[in-house]
PDB file of C-alpha atoms and ligand atoms in Angstrom:
ATOM      1  CA  UNK N   1      -5.203  13.352   4.562  1.00 95.00           C
ATOM      2  CA  UNK N   2      -6.502  10.511   2.427  1.00 97.00           C
ATOM      3  CA  UNK N   3     -10.221   9.810   2.723  1.00 98.00           C
ATOM      4  CA  UNK N   4     -12.274   7.150   0.999  1.00 97.00           C
ATOM      5  CA  UNK N   5     -16.063   7.315   0.889  1.00 97.00           C
ATOM      6  CA  UNK N   6     -18.519   4.702  -0.341  1.00 96.00           C
ATOM      7  CA  UNK N   7     -15.857   2.754  -2.232  1.00 97.00           C
ATOM      8  CA  UNK N   8     -17.065  -0.178  -4.297  1.00 97.00           C
ATOM      9  CA  UNK N   9     -14.890  -2.061  -6.769  1.00 97.00           C
ATOM     10  CA  UNK N  10     -16.866  -4.232  -9.164  1.00 97.00           C
ATOM     11  CA  UNK N  11     -14.925  -6.533 -11.488  1.00 95.00           C
ATOM     12  CA  UNK N  12     -15.871  -7.692 -14.975  1.00 94.00           C
ATOM     13  CA  UNK N  13     -16.752 -11.160 -13.666  1.00 94.00           C
ATOM     14  CA  UNK N  14     -19.480  -9.644 -11.487  1.00 93.00           C
ATOM     15  CA  UNK N  15     -17.694 -10.016  -8.161  1.00 94.00           C
ATOM     16  CA  UNK N  16     -17.247  -6.892  -6.096  1.00 96.00           C
ATOM     17  CA  UNK N  17     -15.680  -5.512  -2.936  1.00 97.00           C
ATOM     18  CA  UNK N  18     -17.383  -2.916  -0.766  1.00 97.00           C
ATOM     19  CA  UNK N  19     -15.207  -0.896   1.624  1.00 97.00           C
ATOM     20  CA  UNK N  20     -16.048   0.898   4.811  1.00 96.00           C
ATOM     21  CA  UNK N  21     -15.101   4.573   4.770  1.00 97.00           C
ATOM     22  CA  UNK N  22     -11.476   5.130   5.700  1.00 97.00           C
ATOM     23  CA  UNK N  23      -9.305   8.082   6.660  1.00 98.00           C
ATOM     24  CA  UNK N  24      -5.514   8.162   6.688  1.00 98.00           C
ATOM     25  CA  UNK N  25      -3.979  11.191   8.376  1.00 97.00           C
ATOM     26  CA  UNK N  26      -0.755  12.875   7.352  1.00 97.00           C
ATOM     27  CA  UNK N  27       2.106  12.100   9.708  1.00 96.00           C
ATOM     28  CA  UNK N  28       0.663   8.717  10.659  1.00 97.00           C
ATOM     29  CA  UNK N  29       1.535   5.133   9.739  1.00 98.00           C
ATOM     30  CA  UNK N  30      -1.097   2.475   9.046  1.00 98.00           C
ATOM     31  CA  UNK N  31      -0.738  -1.284   8.894  1.00 97.00           C
ATOM     32  CA  UNK N  32      -3.318  -3.138   6.772  1.00 97.00           C
ATOM     33  CA  UNK N  33      -3.975  -6.707   7.820  1.00 95.00           C
ATOM     34  CA  UNK N  34      -6.413  -9.149   6.294  1.00 94.00           C
ATOM     35  CA  UNK N  35      -6.899 -12.510   4.660  1.00 94.00           C
ATOM     36  CA  UNK N  36      -5.627 -13.166   1.158  1.00 94.00           C
ATOM     37  CA  UNK N  37      -8.144 -11.854  -1.355  1.00 94.00           C
ATOM     38  CA  UNK N  38      -9.944  -9.476   1.018  1.00 95.00           C
ATOM     39  CA  UNK N  39      -9.055  -6.430  -1.088  1.00 96.00           C
ATOM     40  CA  UNK N  40      -5.853  -4.865   0.259  1.00 97.00           C
ATOM     41  CA  UNK N  41      -4.016  -4.483  -3.054  1.00 97.00           C
ATOM     42  CA  UNK N  42      -7.208  -3.299  -4.736  1.00 97.00           C
ATOM     43  CA  UNK N  43      -7.524  -0.548  -2.118  1.00 98.00           C
ATOM     44  CA  UNK N  44      -3.921   0.588  -2.617  1.00 98.00           C
ATOM     45  CA  UNK N  45      -4.428   0.607  -6.385  1.00 97.00           C
ATOM     46  CA  UNK N  46      -7.500   2.821  -6.032  1.00 96.00           C
ATOM     47  CA  UNK N  47      -5.607   5.235  -3.757  1.00 97.00           C
ATOM     48  CA  UNK N  48      -2.712   5.263  -6.245  1.00 96.00           C
ATOM     49  CA  UNK N  49      -5.069   6.024  -9.121  1.00 95.00           C
ATOM     50  CA  UNK N  50      -4.193   2.809 -10.946  1.00 95.00           C
ATOM     51  CA  UNK N  51      -7.711   1.396 -10.566  1.00 95.00           C
ATOM     52  CA  UNK N  52     -10.828   3.528 -10.784  1.00 94.00           C
ATOM     53  CA  UNK N  53     -13.458   2.675  -8.187  1.00 95.00           C
ATOM     54  CA  UNK N  54     -16.817   1.649  -9.629  1.00 96.00           C
ATOM     55  CA  UNK N  55     -18.471   3.810  -7.004  1.00 96.00           C
ATOM     56  CA  UNK N  56     -17.259   6.207  -4.349  1.00 96.00           C
ATOM     57  CA  UNK N  57     -14.429   8.666  -3.954  1.00 95.00           C
ATOM     58  CA  UNK N  58     -10.777   8.760  -2.956  1.00 96.00           C
ATOM     59  CA  UNK N  59      -9.940  12.254  -1.714  1.00 97.00           C
ATOM     60  CA  UNK N  60      -6.333  13.232  -1.163  1.00 96.00           C
ATOM     61  CA  UNK N  61      -6.084  16.595   0.578  1.00 94.00           C
ATOM     62  CA  UNK N  62      -9.697  17.237  -0.449  1.00 92.00           C
ATOM     63  CA  UNK N  63      -9.123  16.493  -4.143  1.00 93.00           C
ATOM     64  CA  UNK N  64     -11.096  13.552  -5.531  1.00 93.00           C
ATOM     65  CA  UNK N  65      -8.554  11.606  -7.573  1.00 91.00           C
ATOM     66  CA  UNK N  66     -11.232   9.164  -8.761  1.00 83.00           C
ATOM     67  CA  UNK N  67     -12.632  11.804 -11.140  1.00 88.00           C
ATOM     68  CA  UNK N  68      -9.282  12.891 -12.579  1.00 92.00           C
ATOM     69  CA  UNK N  69      -8.108  11.812 -16.009  1.00 92.00           C
ATOM     70  CA  UNK N  70      -5.647   8.913 -16.129  1.00 92.00           C
ATOM     71  CA  UNK N  71      -2.953  11.394 -17.166  1.00 93.00           C
ATOM     72  CA  UNK N  72      -3.540  13.573 -14.099  1.00 94.00           C
ATOM     73  CA  UNK N  73      -3.524  10.541 -11.839  1.00 94.00           C
ATOM     74  CA  UNK N  74      -0.304   9.200 -13.347  1.00 93.00           C
ATOM     75  CA  UNK N  75       1.294  12.594 -12.889  1.00 92.00           C
ATOM     76  CA  UNK N  76       0.159  12.783  -9.272  1.00 94.00           C
ATOM     77  CA  UNK N  77       1.399   9.271  -8.547  1.00 94.00           C
ATOM     78  CA  UNK N  78       4.800   9.897 -10.122  1.00 92.00           C
ATOM     79  CA  UNK N  79       5.456  12.933  -7.970  1.00 91.00           C
ATOM     80  CA  UNK N  80       3.531  12.360  -4.751  1.00 95.00           C
ATOM     81  CA  UNK N  81       3.306   8.616  -4.197  1.00 97.00           C
ATOM     82  CA  UNK N  82       5.987   6.030  -3.558  1.00 96.00           C
ATOM     83  CA  UNK N  83       4.351   2.681  -4.320  1.00 97.00           C
ATOM     84  CA  UNK N  84       6.119  -0.533  -3.370  1.00 97.00           C
ATOM     85  CA  UNK N  85       4.212  -3.076  -5.445  1.00 95.00           C
ATOM     86  CA  UNK N  86       3.442  -6.562  -4.163  1.00 94.00           C
ATOM     87  CA  UNK N  87       5.161  -7.970  -7.279  1.00 93.00           C
ATOM     88  CA  UNK N  88       7.842  -5.198  -7.345  1.00 95.00           C
ATOM     89  CA  UNK N  89       7.383  -4.267 -11.055  1.00 96.00           C
ATOM     90  CA  UNK N  90      11.128  -3.853 -11.552  1.00 97.00           C
ATOM     91  CA  UNK N  91      12.863  -4.050 -14.935  1.00 97.00           C
ATOM     92  CA  UNK N  92      14.719  -7.359 -14.693  1.00 97.00           C
ATOM     93  CA  UNK N  93      17.162  -6.840 -17.550  1.00 98.00           C
ATOM     94  CA  UNK N  94      18.359  -3.554 -16.108  1.00 98.00           C
ATOM     95  CA  UNK N  95      20.758  -2.939 -13.230  1.00 98.00           C
ATOM     96  CA  UNK N  96      19.678  -1.730  -9.809  1.00 98.00           C
ATOM     97  CA  UNK N  97      21.106   1.693 -10.614  1.00 98.00           C
ATOM     98  CA  UNK N  98      19.251   1.938 -13.927  1.00 98.00           C
ATOM     99  CA  UNK N  99      15.948   0.890 -12.354  1.00 98.00           C
ATOM    100  CA  UNK N 100      16.224   3.994 -10.184  1.00 97.00           C
ATOM    101  CA  UNK N 101      18.032   6.229 -12.682  1.00 97.00           C
ATOM    102  CA  UNK N 102      15.161   5.800 -15.126  1.00 96.00           C
ATOM    103  CA  UNK N 103      12.988   7.903 -12.814  1.00 95.00           C
ATOM    104  CA  UNK N 104      14.962  10.908 -13.990  1.00 95.00           C
ATOM    105  CA  UNK N 105      12.922  10.732 -17.185  1.00 94.00           C
ATOM    106  CA  UNK N 106       9.951  11.611 -15.003  1.00 91.00           C
ATOM    107  CA  UNK N 107      11.777  14.532 -13.404  1.00 90.00           C
ATOM    108  CA  UNK N 108      12.751  12.759 -10.174  1.00 92.00           C
ATOM    109  CA  UNK N 109      16.027  13.819  -8.509  1.00 93.00           C
ATOM    110  CA  UNK N 110      17.952  10.599  -7.851  1.00 94.00           C
ATOM    111  CA  UNK N 111      20.980  12.357  -6.371  1.00 92.00           C
ATOM    112  CA  UNK N 112      20.870  10.601  -3.015  1.00 93.00           C
ATOM    113  CA  UNK N 113      20.685   7.099  -4.508  1.00 97.00           C
ATOM    114  CA  UNK N 114      23.874   5.740  -2.916  1.00 97.00           C
ATOM    115  CA  UNK N 115      22.948   6.854   0.587  1.00 96.00           C
ATOM    116  CA  UNK N 116      19.505   5.271   0.243  1.00 95.00           C
ATOM    117  CA  UNK N 117      20.875   1.995  -1.184  1.00 96.00           C
ATOM    118  CA  UNK N 118      23.380   1.923   1.652  1.00 96.00           C
ATOM    119  CA  UNK N 119      20.672   2.384   4.283  1.00 93.00           C
ATOM    120  CA  UNK N 120      18.777  -0.540   2.737  1.00 94.00           C
ATOM    121  CA  UNK N 121      21.926  -2.687   2.668  1.00 94.00           C
ATOM    122  CA  UNK N 122      22.026  -3.060  -1.132  1.00 96.00           C
ATOM    123  CA  UNK N 123      24.650  -0.524  -2.239  1.00 98.00           C
ATOM    124  CA  UNK N 124      27.021  -3.323  -3.244  1.00 98.00           C
ATOM    125  CA  UNK N 125      24.364  -4.607  -5.679  1.00 98.00           C
ATOM    126  CA  UNK N 126      24.113  -1.315  -7.571  1.00 98.00           C
ATOM    127  CA  UNK N 127      25.616  -2.616 -10.825  1.00 98.00           C
ATOM    128  CA  UNK N 128      23.914  -6.010 -10.748  1.00 98.00           C
ATOM    129  CA  UNK N 129      21.030  -6.901 -13.028  1.00 98.00           C
ATOM    130  CA  UNK N 130      17.796  -7.152 -11.097  1.00 98.00           C
ATOM    131  CA  UNK N 131      16.902 -10.528 -12.577  1.00 98.00           C
ATOM    132  CA  UNK N 132      19.952 -12.061 -10.891  1.00 98.00           C
ATOM    133  CA  UNK N 133      19.024 -10.834  -7.422  1.00 97.00           C
ATOM    134  CA  UNK N 134      17.284 -12.781  -4.666  1.00 95.00           C
ATOM    135  CA  UNK N 135      13.680 -12.037  -3.696  1.00 92.00           C
ATOM    136  CA  UNK N 136      14.711 -10.093  -0.616  1.00 93.00           C
ATOM    137  CA  UNK N 137      17.262  -8.085  -2.593  1.00 95.00           C
ATOM    138  CA  UNK N 138      14.683  -7.236  -5.256  1.00 95.00           C
ATOM    139  CA  UNK N 139      12.252  -6.210  -2.571  1.00 94.00           C
ATOM    140  CA  UNK N 140      14.737  -3.689  -1.225  1.00 95.00           C
ATOM    141  CA  UNK N 141      15.380  -2.330  -4.747  1.00 97.00           C
ATOM    142  CA  UNK N 142      11.623  -1.795  -5.072  1.00 96.00           C
ATOM    143  CA  UNK N 143      11.651   0.026  -1.726  1.00 95.00           C
ATOM    144  CA  UNK N 144      14.568   2.215  -2.826  1.00 96.00           C
ATOM    145  CA  UNK N 145      12.796   3.096  -6.076  1.00 96.00           C
ATOM    146  CA  UNK N 146       9.714   4.193  -4.119  1.00 95.00           C
ATOM    147  CA  UNK N 147      11.593   6.183  -1.465  1.00 95.00           C
ATOM    148  CA  UNK N 148      14.083   7.965  -3.738  1.00 95.00           C
ATOM    149  CA  UNK N 149      11.519  10.713  -4.451  1.00 93.00           C
ATOM    150  CA  UNK N 150      10.835  11.389  -0.751  1.00 93.00           C
ATOM    151  CA  UNK N 151       7.133  11.082  -1.474  1.00 95.00           C
ATOM    152  CA  UNK N 152       4.533  12.462   0.968  1.00 96.00           C
ATOM    153  CA  UNK N 153       2.542   9.241   0.514  1.00 97.00           C
ATOM    154  CA  UNK N 154       4.076   5.760   0.691  1.00 98.00           C
ATOM    155  CA  UNK N 155       1.952   2.742  -0.254  1.00 98.00           C
ATOM    156  CA  UNK N 156       3.727  -0.502   0.584  1.00 97.00           C
ATOM    157  CA  UNK N 157       2.200  -3.846  -0.358  1.00 97.00           C
ATOM    158  CA  UNK N 158       3.875  -6.434   1.875  1.00 95.00           C
ATOM    159  CA  UNK N 159       7.192  -4.593   1.632  1.00 94.00           C
ATOM    160  CA  UNK N 160       8.989  -7.071   3.867  1.00 94.00           C
ATOM    161  CA  UNK N 161       7.297 -10.299   2.734  1.00 91.00           C
ATOM    162  CA  UNK N 162      10.552 -11.705   1.335  1.00 90.00           C
ATOM    163  CA  UNK N 163      12.787 -10.600   4.186  1.00 91.00           C
ATOM    164  CA  UNK N 164      13.559 -12.438   7.401  1.00 92.00           C
ATOM    165  CA  UNK N 165      12.236 -10.906  10.597  1.00 93.00           C
ATOM    166  CA  UNK N 166      15.431  -9.128  11.501  1.00 92.00           C
ATOM    167  CA  UNK N 167      15.954  -7.416   8.133  1.00 90.00           C
ATOM    168  CA  UNK N 168      12.195  -6.979   7.655  1.00 92.00           C
ATOM    169  CA  UNK N 169      11.707  -5.143  10.922  1.00 93.00           C
ATOM    170  CA  UNK N 170      14.731  -2.916  10.216  1.00 91.00           C
ATOM    171  CA  UNK N 171      13.310  -2.038   6.785  1.00 90.00           C
ATOM    172  CA  UNK N 172       9.843  -1.412   8.233  1.00 94.00           C
ATOM    173  CA  UNK N 173      11.402   0.831  10.898  1.00 92.00           C
ATOM    174  CA  UNK N 174      13.086   2.845   8.128  1.00 89.00           C
ATOM    175  CA  UNK N 175       9.775   3.259   6.327  1.00 92.00           C
ATOM    176  CA  UNK N 176       8.091   4.425   9.547  1.00 93.00           C
ATOM    177  CA  UNK N 177      10.951   6.678  10.652  1.00 89.00           C
ATOM    178  CA  UNK N 178      11.077   8.376   7.250  1.00 85.00           C
ATOM    179  CA  UNK N 179       7.493   9.605   7.350  1.00 89.00           C
ATOM    180  CA  UNK N 180       8.487  13.301   7.618  1.00 88.00           C
ATOM    181  CA  UNK N 181       4.880  14.352   8.034  1.00 93.00           C
ATOM    182  CA  UNK N 182       3.751  12.068   5.223  1.00 95.00           C
ATOM    183  CA  UNK N 183       1.458   9.057   5.259  1.00 98.00           C
ATOM    184  CA  UNK N 184       2.525   5.416   5.212  1.00 98.00           C
ATOM    185  CA  UNK N 185       0.041   2.664   4.406  1.00 98.00           C
ATOM    186  CA  UNK N 186       1.639  -0.775   4.524  1.00 97.00           C
ATOM    187  CA  UNK N 187       0.162  -4.234   4.065  1.00 97.00           C
ATOM    188  CA  UNK N 188       1.734  -6.767   6.391  1.00 94.00           C
ATOM    189  CA  UNK N 189       0.794 -10.218   7.573  1.00 89.00           C
ATOM    190  CA  UNK N 190       3.202 -10.151  10.489  1.00 90.00           C
ATOM    191  CA  UNK N 191       1.655  -9.243  13.849  1.00 88.00           C
ATOM    192  CA  UNK N 192       5.088  -8.473  15.231  1.00 91.00           C
ATOM    193  CA  UNK N 193       5.558  -5.794  12.551  1.00 95.00           C
ATOM    194  CA  UNK N 194       2.066  -4.296  12.711  1.00 94.00           C
ATOM    195  CA  UNK N 195       2.785  -3.353  16.333  1.00 94.00           C
ATOM    196  CA  UNK N 196       5.298  -0.784  15.060  1.00 95.00           C
ATOM    197  CA  UNK N 197       2.578   1.267  13.345  1.00 97.00           C
ATOM    198  CA  UNK N 198       0.451   4.117  14.742  1.00 97.00           C
ATOM    199  CA  UNK N 199      -2.725   2.359  13.583  1.00 97.00           C
ATOM    200  CA  UNK N 200      -3.694  -1.165  12.573  1.00 96.00           C
ATOM    201  CA  UNK N 201      -6.629  -1.703  10.211  1.00 96.00           C
ATOM    202  CA  UNK N 202      -8.086  -5.176   9.947  1.00 95.00           C
ATOM    203  CA  UNK N 203      -9.288  -5.300   6.343  1.00 93.00           C
ATOM    204  CA  UNK N 204     -11.337  -8.405   7.082  1.00 92.00           C
ATOM    205  CA  UNK N 205     -13.674  -6.037   8.896  1.00 89.00           C
ATOM    206  CA  UNK N 206     -13.322  -3.149   6.466  1.00 89.00           C
ATOM    207  CA  UNK N 207     -13.724  -4.794   3.050  1.00 90.00           C
ATOM    208  CA  UNK N 208     -16.635  -7.072   2.220  1.00 91.00           C
ATOM    209  CA  UNK N 209     -16.472  -9.210  -0.905  1.00 88.00           C
ATOM    210  CA  UNK N 210     -19.695  -9.965  -2.770  1.00 83.00           C
ATOM    211  CA  UNK N 211     -19.853 -12.905  -5.122  1.00 71.00           C
ATOM    212  CA  UNK N 212     -22.204 -11.359  -7.659  1.00 61.00           C
ATOM    213  CA  UNK N 213     -23.195  -7.795  -8.401  1.00 46.00           C
TER     214      UNK N 213
HETATM  215  N1  ATP P   1      -9.361  -7.912 -12.241  1.00 60.70           N
HETATM  216  C1  ATP P   1     -10.015  -8.700 -11.391  1.00 60.70           C
HETATM  217  N2  ATP P   1     -11.084  -9.415 -11.786  1.00 60.70           N
HETATM  218  C2  ATP P   1     -11.781 -10.201 -10.927  1.00 60.70           C
HETATM  219  N3  ATP P   1     -11.465 -10.319  -9.617  1.00 60.70           N
HETATM  220  C3  ATP P   1     -10.397  -9.632  -9.185  1.00 60.70           C
HETATM  221  C4  ATP P   1      -9.618  -8.781 -10.023  1.00 60.70           C
HETATM  222  N4  ATP P   1      -8.631  -8.224  -9.282  1.00 60.70           N
HETATM  223  C5  ATP P   1      -8.795  -8.710  -8.048  1.00 60.70           C
HETATM  224  N5  ATP P   1      -9.854  -9.547  -7.976  1.00 60.70           N
HETATM  225  C6  ATP P   1     -10.343 -10.243  -6.786  1.00 60.70           C
HETATM  226  O1  ATP P   1     -10.603  -9.284  -5.788  1.00 60.70           O
HETATM  227  C7  ATP P   1     -10.258  -9.810  -4.512  1.00 60.70           C
HETATM  228  C8  ATP P   1      -9.268  -8.867  -3.839  1.00 60.70           C
HETATM  229  O2  ATP P   1      -8.021  -8.895  -4.513  1.00 60.70           O
HETATM  230  P1  ATP P   1      -6.744  -8.169  -3.901  1.00 60.70           P
HETATM  231  O3  ATP P   1      -5.632  -8.396  -4.841  1.00 60.70           O
HETATM  232  O4  ATP P   1      -7.095  -6.772  -3.580  1.00 60.70           O
HETATM  233  O5  ATP P   1      -6.550  -9.001  -2.549  1.00 60.70           O
HETATM  234  P2  ATP P   1      -5.441  -8.878  -1.420  1.00 60.70           P
HETATM  235  O6  ATP P   1      -6.146  -8.566  -0.135  1.00 60.70           O
HETATM  236  O7  ATP P   1      -4.386  -7.936  -1.855  1.00 60.70           O
HETATM  237  O8  ATP P   1      -4.868 -10.376  -1.329  1.00 60.70           O
HETATM  238  P3  ATP P   1      -3.367 -10.925  -1.071  1.00 60.70           P
HETATM  239  O9  ATP P   1      -3.146 -10.828   0.419  1.00 60.70           O
HETATM  240  O10 ATP P   1      -3.415 -12.342  -1.545  1.00 60.70           O
HETATM  241  O11 ATP P   1      -2.416 -10.084  -1.856  1.00 60.70           O
HETATM  242  C9  ATP P   1      -9.708 -11.217  -4.760  1.00 60.70           C
HETATM  243  O12 ATP P   1     -10.723 -12.122  -4.525  1.00 60.70           O
HETATM  244  C10 ATP P   1      -9.319 -11.185  -6.222  1.00 60.70           C
HETATM  245  O13 ATP P   1      -9.446 -12.470  -6.801  1.00 60.70           O
HETATM  246 MG1   MG P   2      -2.452  -8.184  -2.390  1.00 60.70          MG
END
C-alpha cells in the first residue's frame, strides 16, 4: 500500500503543486490522467524517492520514505521499484543488453532477460546500440529494464506514448497482467488504455498548481 498525505511540492521559482491524499493498494493497477504540467511526473518522482516533498508524507507499507536518507531511498528504489521514465534515461552508447546487464552491479538478477525482451518484441535488438533505435523500440527497452527485477511497485510515465495503439495496448496489458500482487501506477493520455486499469485517477482534480508560494 502506497499512501500520500498532505503532499506539497514547492519549486525554487516559487510555484507549487498541492496534492489531494492518495492511496494505491497492492494488487491493483492505477491509470493517472491529466493535462500536461498538472504534476503527474512530480508525483511519481516523490513516490520513487527521487524528489523530496516540501510538505507531507509518502508511506509505502507504513514506512515514510520522505524522511529517509537519499541513500536509503536509492536502495529501496533499486530493489523494490521499476520506474519507466518519461524520457527513458537509457545509456545511448550502450547496447540493449548492456543497459539491462548493468543492473547486475546493483545486485539485480538479469537471468530472464531474453524471455522478457522476447515478450516485448525486442529480442532481435539485443546487440544494437540504444541510440540507433526508434522511439518505440527505446520505450520497450526502458520497460524491460524496469520489469527485469520483478519489482513489487511499477511506476510507468507514459510507457506507451511512442507506440501505436496495437503495440501500446499489448504492452500495457503485459504491465497489468504482470502485477503479481504488486502495484502499477501508469500515466497515460489514452482513454482507450485507461479503461484497462482497475482505477483511473484524474490528476486535474487531484493536483492543484499554485503560481506563487
Ligand atoms: N524543477 C522545477 N522547477 C519549477 N517548476 C517545475 C519543476 N519541475 C516541474 N515543474 C513544474 O511543475 C508542473 C508539473 O510538472 P510535471 O512534470 O509533474 O507535469 P506532468 O503532469 O508530468 O506533465 P506532462 O504530461 O507534460 O509530462 C509543471 O508546471 C512544471 O513546469
Ligand atoms: Mg510528465
